[in-house]
Tab-separated table of C-alpha atoms and ligand atoms in Angstrom:
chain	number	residue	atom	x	y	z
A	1	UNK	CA	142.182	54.298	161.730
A	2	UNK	CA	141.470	57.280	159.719
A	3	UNK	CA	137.951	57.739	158.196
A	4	UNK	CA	137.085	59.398	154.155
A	5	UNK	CA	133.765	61.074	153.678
A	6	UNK	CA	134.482	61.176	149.610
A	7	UNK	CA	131.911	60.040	147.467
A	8	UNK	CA	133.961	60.321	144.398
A	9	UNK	CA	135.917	57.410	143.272
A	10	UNK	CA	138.924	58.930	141.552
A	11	UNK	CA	139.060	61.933	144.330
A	12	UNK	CA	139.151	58.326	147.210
A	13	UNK	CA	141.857	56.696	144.986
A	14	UNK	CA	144.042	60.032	144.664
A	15	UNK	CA	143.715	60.426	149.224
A	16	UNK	CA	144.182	57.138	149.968
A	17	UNK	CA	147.558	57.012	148.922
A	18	UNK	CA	148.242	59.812	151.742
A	19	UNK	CA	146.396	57.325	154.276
A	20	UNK	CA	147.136	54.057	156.047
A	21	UNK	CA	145.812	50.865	154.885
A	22	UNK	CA	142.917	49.915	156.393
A	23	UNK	CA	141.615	53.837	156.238
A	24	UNK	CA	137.631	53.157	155.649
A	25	UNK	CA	135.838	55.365	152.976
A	26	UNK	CA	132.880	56.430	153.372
A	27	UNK	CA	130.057	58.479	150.607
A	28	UNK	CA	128.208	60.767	152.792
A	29	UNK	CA	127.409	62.164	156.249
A	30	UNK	CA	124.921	59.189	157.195
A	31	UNK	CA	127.427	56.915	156.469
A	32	UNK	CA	130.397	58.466	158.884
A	33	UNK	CA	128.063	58.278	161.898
A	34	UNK	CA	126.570	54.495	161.365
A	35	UNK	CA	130.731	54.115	160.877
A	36	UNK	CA	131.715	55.863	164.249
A	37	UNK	CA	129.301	54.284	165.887
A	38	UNK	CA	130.500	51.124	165.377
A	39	UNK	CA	134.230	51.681	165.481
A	40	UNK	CA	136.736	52.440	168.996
A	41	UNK	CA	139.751	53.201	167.422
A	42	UNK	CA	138.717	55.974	164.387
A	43	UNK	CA	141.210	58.679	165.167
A	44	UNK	CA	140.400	61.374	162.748
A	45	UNK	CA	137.633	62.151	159.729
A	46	UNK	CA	138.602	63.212	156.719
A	47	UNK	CA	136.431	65.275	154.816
A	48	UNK	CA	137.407	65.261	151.308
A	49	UNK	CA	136.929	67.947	148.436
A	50	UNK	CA	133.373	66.707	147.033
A	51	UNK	CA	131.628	67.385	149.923
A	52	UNK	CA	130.530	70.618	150.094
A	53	UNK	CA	131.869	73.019	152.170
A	54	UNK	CA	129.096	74.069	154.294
A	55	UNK	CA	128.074	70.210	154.617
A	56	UNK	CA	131.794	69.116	155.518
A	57	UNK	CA	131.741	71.797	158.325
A	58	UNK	CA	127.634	71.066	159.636
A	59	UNK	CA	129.889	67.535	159.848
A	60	UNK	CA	133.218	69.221	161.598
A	61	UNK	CA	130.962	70.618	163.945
A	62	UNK	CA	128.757	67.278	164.816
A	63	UNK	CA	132.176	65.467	165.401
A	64	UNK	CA	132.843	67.954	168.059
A	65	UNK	CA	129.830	67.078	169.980
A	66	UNK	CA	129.821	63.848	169.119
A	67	UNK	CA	133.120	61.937	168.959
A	68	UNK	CA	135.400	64.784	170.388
A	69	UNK	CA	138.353	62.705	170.074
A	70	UNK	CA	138.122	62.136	166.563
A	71	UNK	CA	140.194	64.895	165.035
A	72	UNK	CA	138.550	66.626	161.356
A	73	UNK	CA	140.863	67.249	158.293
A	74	UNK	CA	139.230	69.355	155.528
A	75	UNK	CA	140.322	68.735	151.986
A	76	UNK	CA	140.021	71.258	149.735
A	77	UNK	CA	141.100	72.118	146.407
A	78	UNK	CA	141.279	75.448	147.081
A	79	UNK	CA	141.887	76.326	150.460
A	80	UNK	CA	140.764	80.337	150.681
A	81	UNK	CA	141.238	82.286	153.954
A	82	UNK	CA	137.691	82.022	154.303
A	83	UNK	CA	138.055	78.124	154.483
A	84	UNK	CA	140.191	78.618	156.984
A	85	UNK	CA	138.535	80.795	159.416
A	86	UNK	CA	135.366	78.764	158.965
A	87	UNK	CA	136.672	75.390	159.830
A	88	UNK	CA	138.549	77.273	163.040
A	89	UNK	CA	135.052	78.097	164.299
A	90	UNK	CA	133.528	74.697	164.188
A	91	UNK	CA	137.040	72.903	165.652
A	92	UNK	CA	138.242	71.684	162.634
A	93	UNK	CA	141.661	70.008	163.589
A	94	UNK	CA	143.422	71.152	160.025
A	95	UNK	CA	142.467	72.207	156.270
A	96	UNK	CA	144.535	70.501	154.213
A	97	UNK	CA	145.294	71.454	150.243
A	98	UNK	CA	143.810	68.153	148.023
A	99	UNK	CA	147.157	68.206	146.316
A	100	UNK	CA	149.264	68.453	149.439
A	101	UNK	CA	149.466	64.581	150.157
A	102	UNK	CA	152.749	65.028	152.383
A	103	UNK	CA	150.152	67.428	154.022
A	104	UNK	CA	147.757	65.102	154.585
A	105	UNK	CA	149.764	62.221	156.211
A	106	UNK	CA	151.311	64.872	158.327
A	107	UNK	CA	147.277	66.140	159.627
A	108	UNK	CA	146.596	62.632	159.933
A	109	UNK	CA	149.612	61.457	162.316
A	110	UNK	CA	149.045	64.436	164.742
A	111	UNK	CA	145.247	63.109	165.235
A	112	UNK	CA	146.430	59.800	165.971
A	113	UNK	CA	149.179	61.505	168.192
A	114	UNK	CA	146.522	63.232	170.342
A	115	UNK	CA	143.672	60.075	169.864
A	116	UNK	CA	146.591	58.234	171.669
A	117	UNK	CA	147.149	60.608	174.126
A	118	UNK	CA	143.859	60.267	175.107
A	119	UNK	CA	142.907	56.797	174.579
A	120	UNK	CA	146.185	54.908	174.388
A	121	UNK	CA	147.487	52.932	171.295
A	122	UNK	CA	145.067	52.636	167.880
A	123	UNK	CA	144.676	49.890	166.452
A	124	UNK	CA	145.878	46.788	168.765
A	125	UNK	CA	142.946	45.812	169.922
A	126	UNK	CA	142.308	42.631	168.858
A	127	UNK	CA	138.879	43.295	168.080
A	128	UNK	CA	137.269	43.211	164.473
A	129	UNK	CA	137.227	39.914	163.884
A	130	UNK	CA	137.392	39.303	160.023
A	131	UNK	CA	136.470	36.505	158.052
A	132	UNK	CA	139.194	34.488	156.151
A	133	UNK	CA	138.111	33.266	152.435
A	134	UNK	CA	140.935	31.447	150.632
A	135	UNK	CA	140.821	31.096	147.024
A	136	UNK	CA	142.191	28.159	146.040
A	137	UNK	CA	142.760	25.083	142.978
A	138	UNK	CA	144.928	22.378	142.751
A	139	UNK	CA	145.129	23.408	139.246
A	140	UNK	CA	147.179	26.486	137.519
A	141	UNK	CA	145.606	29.115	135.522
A	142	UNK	CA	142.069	28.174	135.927
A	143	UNK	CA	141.012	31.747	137.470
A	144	UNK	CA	142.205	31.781	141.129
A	145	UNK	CA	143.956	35.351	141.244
A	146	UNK	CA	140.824	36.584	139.034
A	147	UNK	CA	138.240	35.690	141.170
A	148	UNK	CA	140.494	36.458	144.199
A	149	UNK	CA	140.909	40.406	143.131
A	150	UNK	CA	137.425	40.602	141.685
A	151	UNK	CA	135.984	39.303	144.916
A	152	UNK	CA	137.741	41.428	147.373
A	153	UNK	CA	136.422	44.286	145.350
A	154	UNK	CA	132.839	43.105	145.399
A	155	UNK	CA	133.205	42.285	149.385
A	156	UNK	CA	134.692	45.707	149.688
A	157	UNK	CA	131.432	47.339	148.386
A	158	UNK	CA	132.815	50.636	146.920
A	159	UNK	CA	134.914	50.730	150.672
A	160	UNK	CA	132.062	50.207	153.100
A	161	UNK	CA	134.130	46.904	154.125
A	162	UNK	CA	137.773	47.151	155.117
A	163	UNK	CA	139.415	44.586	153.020
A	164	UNK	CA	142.906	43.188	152.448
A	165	UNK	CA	143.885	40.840	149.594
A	166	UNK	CA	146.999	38.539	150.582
A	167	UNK	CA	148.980	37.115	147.741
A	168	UNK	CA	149.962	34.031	148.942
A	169	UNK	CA	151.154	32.650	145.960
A	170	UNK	CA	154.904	33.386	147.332
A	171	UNK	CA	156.704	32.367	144.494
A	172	UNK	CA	154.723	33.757	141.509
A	173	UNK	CA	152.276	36.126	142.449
A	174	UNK	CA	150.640	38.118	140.543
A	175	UNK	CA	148.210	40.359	142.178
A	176	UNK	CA	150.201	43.050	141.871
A	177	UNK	CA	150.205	43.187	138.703
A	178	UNK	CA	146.579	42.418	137.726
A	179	UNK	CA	145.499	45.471	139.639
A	180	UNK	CA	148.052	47.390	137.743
A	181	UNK	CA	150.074	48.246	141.132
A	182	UNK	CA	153.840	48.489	141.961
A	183	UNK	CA	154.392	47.154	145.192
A	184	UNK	CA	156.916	49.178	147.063
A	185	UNK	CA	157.481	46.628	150.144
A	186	UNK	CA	156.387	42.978	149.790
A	187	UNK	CA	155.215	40.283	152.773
A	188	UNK	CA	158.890	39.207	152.773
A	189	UNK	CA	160.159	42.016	154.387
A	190	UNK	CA	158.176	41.223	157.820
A	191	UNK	CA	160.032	37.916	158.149
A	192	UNK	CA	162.720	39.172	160.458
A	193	UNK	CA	159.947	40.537	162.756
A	194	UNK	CA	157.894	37.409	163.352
A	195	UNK	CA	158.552	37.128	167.043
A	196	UNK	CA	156.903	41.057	167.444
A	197	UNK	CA	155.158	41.375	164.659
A	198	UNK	CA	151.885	43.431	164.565
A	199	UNK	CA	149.553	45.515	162.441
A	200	UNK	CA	151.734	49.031	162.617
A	201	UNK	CA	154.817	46.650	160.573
A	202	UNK	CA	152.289	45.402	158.606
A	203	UNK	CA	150.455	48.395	157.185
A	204	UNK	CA	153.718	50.193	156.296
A	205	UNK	CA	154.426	46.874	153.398
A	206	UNK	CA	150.519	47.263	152.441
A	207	UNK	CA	150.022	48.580	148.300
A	208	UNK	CA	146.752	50.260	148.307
A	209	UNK	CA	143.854	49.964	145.032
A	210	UNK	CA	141.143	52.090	145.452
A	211	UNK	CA	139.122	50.622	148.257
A	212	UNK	CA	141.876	47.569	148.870
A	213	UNK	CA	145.054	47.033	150.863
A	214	UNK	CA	147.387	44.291	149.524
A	215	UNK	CA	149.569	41.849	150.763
A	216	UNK	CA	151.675	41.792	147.504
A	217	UNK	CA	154.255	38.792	146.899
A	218	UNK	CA	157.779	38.704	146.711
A	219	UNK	CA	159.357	40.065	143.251
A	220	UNK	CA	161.761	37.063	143.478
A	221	UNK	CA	160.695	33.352	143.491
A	222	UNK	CA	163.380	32.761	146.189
A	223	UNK	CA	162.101	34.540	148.744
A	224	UNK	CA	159.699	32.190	149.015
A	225	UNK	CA	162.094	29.924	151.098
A	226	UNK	CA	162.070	32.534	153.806
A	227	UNK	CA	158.803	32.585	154.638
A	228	UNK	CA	157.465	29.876	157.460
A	229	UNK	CA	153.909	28.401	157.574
A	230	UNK	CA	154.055	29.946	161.075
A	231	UNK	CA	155.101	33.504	159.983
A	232	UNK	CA	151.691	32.745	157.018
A	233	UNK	CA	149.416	32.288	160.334
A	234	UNK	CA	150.392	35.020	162.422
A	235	UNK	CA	149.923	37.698	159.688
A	236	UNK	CA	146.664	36.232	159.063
A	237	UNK	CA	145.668	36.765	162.721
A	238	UNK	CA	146.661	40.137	162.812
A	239	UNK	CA	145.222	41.530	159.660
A	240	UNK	CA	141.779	39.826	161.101
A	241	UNK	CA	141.626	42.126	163.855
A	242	UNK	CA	142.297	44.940	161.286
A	243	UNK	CA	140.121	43.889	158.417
A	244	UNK	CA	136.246	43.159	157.848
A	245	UNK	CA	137.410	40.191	155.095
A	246	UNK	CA	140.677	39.151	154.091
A	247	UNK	CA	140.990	37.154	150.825
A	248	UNK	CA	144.044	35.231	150.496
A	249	UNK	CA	145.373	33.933	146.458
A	250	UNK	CA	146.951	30.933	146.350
A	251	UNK	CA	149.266	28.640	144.446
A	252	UNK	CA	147.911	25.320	142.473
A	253	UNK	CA	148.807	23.234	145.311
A	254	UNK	CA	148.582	22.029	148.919
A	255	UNK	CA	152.181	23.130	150.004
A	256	UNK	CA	153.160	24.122	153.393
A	257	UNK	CA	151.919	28.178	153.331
A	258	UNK	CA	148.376	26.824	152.026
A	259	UNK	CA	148.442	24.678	154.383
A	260	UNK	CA	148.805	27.303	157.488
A	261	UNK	CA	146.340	29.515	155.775
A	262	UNK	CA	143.836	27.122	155.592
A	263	UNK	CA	144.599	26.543	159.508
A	264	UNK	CA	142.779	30.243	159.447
A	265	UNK	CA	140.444	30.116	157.039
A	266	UNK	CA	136.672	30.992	157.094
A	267	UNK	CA	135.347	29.933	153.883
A	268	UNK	CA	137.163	28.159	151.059
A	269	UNK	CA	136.354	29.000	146.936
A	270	UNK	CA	137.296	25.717	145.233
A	271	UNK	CA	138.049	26.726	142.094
A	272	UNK	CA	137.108	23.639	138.960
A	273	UNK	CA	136.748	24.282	135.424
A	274	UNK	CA	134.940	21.745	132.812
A	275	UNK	CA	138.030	19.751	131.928
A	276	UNK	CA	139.006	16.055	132.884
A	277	UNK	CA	142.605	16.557	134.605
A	278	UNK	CA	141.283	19.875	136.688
A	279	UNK	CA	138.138	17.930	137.776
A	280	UNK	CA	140.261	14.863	138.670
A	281	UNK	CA	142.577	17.307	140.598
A	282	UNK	CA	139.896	18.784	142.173
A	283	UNK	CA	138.170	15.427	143.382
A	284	UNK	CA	141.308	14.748	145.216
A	285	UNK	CA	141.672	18.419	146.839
A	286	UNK	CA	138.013	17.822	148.229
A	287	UNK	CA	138.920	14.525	149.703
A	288	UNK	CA	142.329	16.393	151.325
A	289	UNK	CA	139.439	18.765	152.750
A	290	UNK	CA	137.641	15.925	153.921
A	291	UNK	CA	140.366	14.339	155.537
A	292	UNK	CA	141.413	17.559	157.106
A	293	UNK	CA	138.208	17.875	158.626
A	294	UNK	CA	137.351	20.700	156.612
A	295	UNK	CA	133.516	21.046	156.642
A	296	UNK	CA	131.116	21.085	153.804
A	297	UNK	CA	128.954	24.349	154.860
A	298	UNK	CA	132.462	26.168	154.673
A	299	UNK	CA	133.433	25.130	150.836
A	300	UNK	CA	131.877	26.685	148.023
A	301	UNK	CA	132.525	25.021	144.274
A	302	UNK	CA	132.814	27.966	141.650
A	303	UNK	CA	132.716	26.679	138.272
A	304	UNK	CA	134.952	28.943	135.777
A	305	UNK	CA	134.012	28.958	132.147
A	306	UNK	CA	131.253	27.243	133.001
A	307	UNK	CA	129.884	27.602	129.634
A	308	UNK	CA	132.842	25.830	127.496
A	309	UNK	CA	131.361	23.382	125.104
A	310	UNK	CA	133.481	20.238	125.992
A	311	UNK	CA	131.595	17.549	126.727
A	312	UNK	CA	131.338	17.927	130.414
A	313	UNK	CA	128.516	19.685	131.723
A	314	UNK	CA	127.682	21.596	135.291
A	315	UNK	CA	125.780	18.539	136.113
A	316	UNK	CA	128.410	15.715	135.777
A	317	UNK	CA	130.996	17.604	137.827
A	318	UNK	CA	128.462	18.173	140.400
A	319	UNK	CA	128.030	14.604	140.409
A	320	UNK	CA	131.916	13.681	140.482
A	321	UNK	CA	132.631	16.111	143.018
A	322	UNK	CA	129.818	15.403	145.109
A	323	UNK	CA	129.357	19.210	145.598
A	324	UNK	CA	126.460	22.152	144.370
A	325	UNK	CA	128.363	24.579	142.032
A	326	UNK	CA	127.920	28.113	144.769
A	327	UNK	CA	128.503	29.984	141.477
A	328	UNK	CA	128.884	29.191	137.743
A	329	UNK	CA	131.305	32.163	136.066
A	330	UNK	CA	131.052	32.072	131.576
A	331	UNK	CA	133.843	32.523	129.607
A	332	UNK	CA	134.228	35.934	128.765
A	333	UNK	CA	136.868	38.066	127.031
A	334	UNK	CA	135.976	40.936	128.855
A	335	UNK	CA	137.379	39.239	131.719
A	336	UNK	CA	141.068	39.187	130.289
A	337	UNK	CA	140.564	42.698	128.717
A	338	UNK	CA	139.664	44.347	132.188
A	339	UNK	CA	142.435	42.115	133.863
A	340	UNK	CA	144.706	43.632	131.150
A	341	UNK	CA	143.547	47.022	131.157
A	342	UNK	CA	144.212	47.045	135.177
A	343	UNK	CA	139.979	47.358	136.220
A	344	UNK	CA	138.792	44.301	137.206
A	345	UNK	CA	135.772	43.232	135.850
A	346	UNK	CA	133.716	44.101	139.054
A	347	UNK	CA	135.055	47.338	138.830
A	348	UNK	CA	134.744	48.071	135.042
A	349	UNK	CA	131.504	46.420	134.000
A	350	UNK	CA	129.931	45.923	137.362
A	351	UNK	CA	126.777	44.815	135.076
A	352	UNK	CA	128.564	42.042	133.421
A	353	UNK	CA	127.254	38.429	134.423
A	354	UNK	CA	130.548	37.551	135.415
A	355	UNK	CA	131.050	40.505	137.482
A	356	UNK	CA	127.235	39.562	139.097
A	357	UNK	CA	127.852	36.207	139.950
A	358	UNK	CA	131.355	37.600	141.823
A	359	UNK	CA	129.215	40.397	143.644
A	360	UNK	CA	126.686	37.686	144.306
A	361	UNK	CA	129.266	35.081	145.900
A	362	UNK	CA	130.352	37.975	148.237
A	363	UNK	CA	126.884	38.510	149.158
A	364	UNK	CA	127.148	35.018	150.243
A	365	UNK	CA	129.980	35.024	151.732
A	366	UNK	CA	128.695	37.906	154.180
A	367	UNK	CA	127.603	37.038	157.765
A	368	UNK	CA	124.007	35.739	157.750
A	369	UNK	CA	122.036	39.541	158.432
A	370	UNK	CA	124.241	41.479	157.314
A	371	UNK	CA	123.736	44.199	154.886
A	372	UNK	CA	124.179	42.702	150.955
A	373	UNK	CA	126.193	44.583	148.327
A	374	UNK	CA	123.564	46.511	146.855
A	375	UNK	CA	122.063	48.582	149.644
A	376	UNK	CA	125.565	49.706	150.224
A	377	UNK	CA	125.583	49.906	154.327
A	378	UNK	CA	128.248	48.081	155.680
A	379	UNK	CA	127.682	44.365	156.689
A	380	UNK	CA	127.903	43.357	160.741
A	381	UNK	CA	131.206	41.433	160.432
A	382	UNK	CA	130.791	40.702	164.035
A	383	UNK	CA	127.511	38.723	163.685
A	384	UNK	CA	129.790	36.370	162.634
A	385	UNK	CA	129.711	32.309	164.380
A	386	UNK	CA	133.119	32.608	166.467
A	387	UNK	CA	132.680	28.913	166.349
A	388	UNK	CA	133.387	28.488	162.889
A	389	UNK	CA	137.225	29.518	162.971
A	390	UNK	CA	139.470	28.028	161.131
A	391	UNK	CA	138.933	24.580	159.391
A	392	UNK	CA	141.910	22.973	161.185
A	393	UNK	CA	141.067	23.831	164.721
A	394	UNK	CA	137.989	21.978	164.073
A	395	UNK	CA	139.592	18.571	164.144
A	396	UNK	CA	141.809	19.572	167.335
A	397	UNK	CA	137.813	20.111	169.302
B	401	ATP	N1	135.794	33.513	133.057
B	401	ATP	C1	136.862	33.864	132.345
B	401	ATP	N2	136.723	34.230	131.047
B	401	ATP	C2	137.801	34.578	130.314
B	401	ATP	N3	139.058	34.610	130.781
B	401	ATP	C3	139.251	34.251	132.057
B	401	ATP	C4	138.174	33.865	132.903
B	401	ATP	N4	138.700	33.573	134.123
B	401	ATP	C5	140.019	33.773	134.036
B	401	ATP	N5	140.364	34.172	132.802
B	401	ATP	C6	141.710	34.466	132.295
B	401	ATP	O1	142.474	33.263	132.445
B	401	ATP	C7	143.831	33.591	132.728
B	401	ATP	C8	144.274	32.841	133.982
B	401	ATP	O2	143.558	33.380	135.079
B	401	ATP	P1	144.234	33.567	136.508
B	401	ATP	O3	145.558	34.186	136.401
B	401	ATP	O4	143.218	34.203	137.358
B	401	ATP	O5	144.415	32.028	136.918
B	401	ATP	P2	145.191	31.419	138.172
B	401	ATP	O6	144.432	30.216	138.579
B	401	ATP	O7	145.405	32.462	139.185
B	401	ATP	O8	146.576	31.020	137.516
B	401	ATP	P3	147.928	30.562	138.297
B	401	ATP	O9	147.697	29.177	138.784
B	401	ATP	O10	148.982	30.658	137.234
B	401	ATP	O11	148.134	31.535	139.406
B	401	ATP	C9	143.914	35.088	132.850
B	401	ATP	O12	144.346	35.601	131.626
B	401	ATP	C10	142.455	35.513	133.086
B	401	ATP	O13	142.185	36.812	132.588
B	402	MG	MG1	147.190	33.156	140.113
């Protein structure tokens, strides 16, 4: 996969869209080599136009010594002759205009096209190994696809975790369009495929956001009927050997595609909010859980609007539910503005308590030593228990 040494937000939106999903981004120098390091399929480093140039060629010229397989695209705004002739003398595979996106695809193919000369296929190894967290309520419009997007942001920590959000909410999803995205290609259009499906159909359906790759829903409701619990499971084995975390939305019930995720998921966010019929609804989802075997360590209550004055408190649906809240979100019309102004809370107001307890739950939800959002180093998603795969396979032990 390719690599982005930009530390500029807008400048990593604006590439990305050139790139595959699943292309990492990375801030500075520092960060490409912990990166490489821990990667075997990188195939080229990009090196976009806020680095400077003399830095983004001391970095050309590392790569060559270091990881001579890894081909080096510089991005520049302005491209000068000079440019040129410098990045030719430290081995720079191309120079690429920042504006020239066709450009920039095309660079980036030809490195994979001689990594794969070299080294064989990218990117069908099998080998990352990326945690599955399922949103999920048995009750509508209590936050699900909210906490969903805003916690796939937070676990992608500004891109130093790969991370895809699936919309499995087949009929009426709406990830898309909280993130302000139009989807060109949906999950529908890999049905046909299921037999040989893999990562390289996958990626070319993905929508990217900033740091995100998504999954997005069908535009029709009908599609839905297409789609097989089976097909659900088998994209959500392949995009774990793509993806550091992969955070499924789902619909308000148990049906048969929640079902198959949950056959792959890592860690479940219950979703209850401080009314009667959602708390009722959410008793009986935890005792589904229980039946299923699903264990305790691997469900984490979040309490939305935890702050509504309506008789109910924290402390009596802890009590009902038998369960710790993980994380208590307020109500907050901030929340619906970002949502509506297409920057998720985490992104917009990163300082707002809602957006702290999100970054918090990912912090969580990372493997136990691994980095935490703030220092901004990427977590060890393969410190990760291999023994604690998939709450159904549990029962078949
Ligand atoms: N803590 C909050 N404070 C204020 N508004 C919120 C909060 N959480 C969610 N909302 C708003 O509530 C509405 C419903 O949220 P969301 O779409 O995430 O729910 P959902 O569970 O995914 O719904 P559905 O079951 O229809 O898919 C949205 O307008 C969202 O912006
Ligand atoms: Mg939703």
């Amino acid at each position: 996969m390719p690599v982005l040494v930009e530390p500029d937000t807008n400048w990593a939106s604006a590439l990305t869209v050139a790139l595959p999903a699943g292309t990492q981004v990375v801030s500075n120098a520092g960060q490409l080599d912990t990166w490489l390091t821990e990667q075997s399929n990188e195939y080229v480093a990009l090196l976009g136009p806020s680095t400077d140039l003399d830095t983004a060629l001391a970095i050309g010229e590392s790569l060559r010594a270091t990881h001579p397989a890894v081909g080096v695209v510089i991005v520049r705004t302005d491209p000068t002759s000079d440019v040129f002739q410098s990045a030719m003398q430290v081995g720079a595979t191309a120079v690429t205009r920042a504006d020239d996106l066709d450009g920039i695809t095309a660079a980036v193919d030809r490195s994979r096209q001689t990594w794969e000369a070299i080294r064989g296929p990218v990117g069908h190894g099998g080998v990352r190994d990326g945690k599955v967290i399922t949103v999920f309520s048995p009750k509508g419009g209590v936050g699900k696809t909210t906490v969903a997007v805003n916690l796939a942001i937070a676990l992608s920590n500004r891109g130093t975790s790969k991370v895809c959000l699936v919309d499995l909410d087949l009929a009426f999803g709406d990830v898309a369009i909280t993130l302000q995205v139009i989807p060109d290609h949906t999950i529908v259009e890999a049905v046909e495929a299921e037999e040989h499906l893999d990562f390289s159909l996958l990626e070319t359906l993905m929508t990217r956001h900033e740091h995100l790759s998504i999954l997005a829903a069908p535009t029709h409701p009908e599609a839905k009927a297409r789609i097989s619990p089976s097909f659900v499971r088998r994209v959500l084995q392949i995009l774990r050997e793509q993806f550091d975390y992969i955070v499924v939305d789902t619909t308000p019930a148990f049906d048969d595609h929640v079902l198959a995720a949950f056959e792959e998921t890592d860690e479940c966010i219950l979703i209850a909010t401080l009314d009667v019929p959602t708390v009722k609804n959410v008793k009986v989802a935890v005792e589904t859980l229980d039946n299923l075997g699903v264990v305790q360590s691997q469900r984490h209550l979040l309490l939305n609007r935890a702050d509504d004055e309506v008789g109910l408190t924290c402390q009596v649906v802890e009590g009902l539910l038998k369960m710790k809240v993980a994380t208590a979100l307020p109500t907050a019309l901030a929340v619906a503005t970002a949502t509506n102004n297409g920057r998720p809370i985490v992104l917009s107001q990163p300082d707002h308590p809602v957006s702290k307890a999100l970054i918090g739950l990912a912090d969580q939800l990372r493997p136990a030593g691994a980095a935490r959002t703030s220092s901004g180093t990427r977590p060890d998603a393969h410190a990760e228990e291999p023994a604690k795969r998939g709450v159904f396979s549990r029962l078949r032990k």
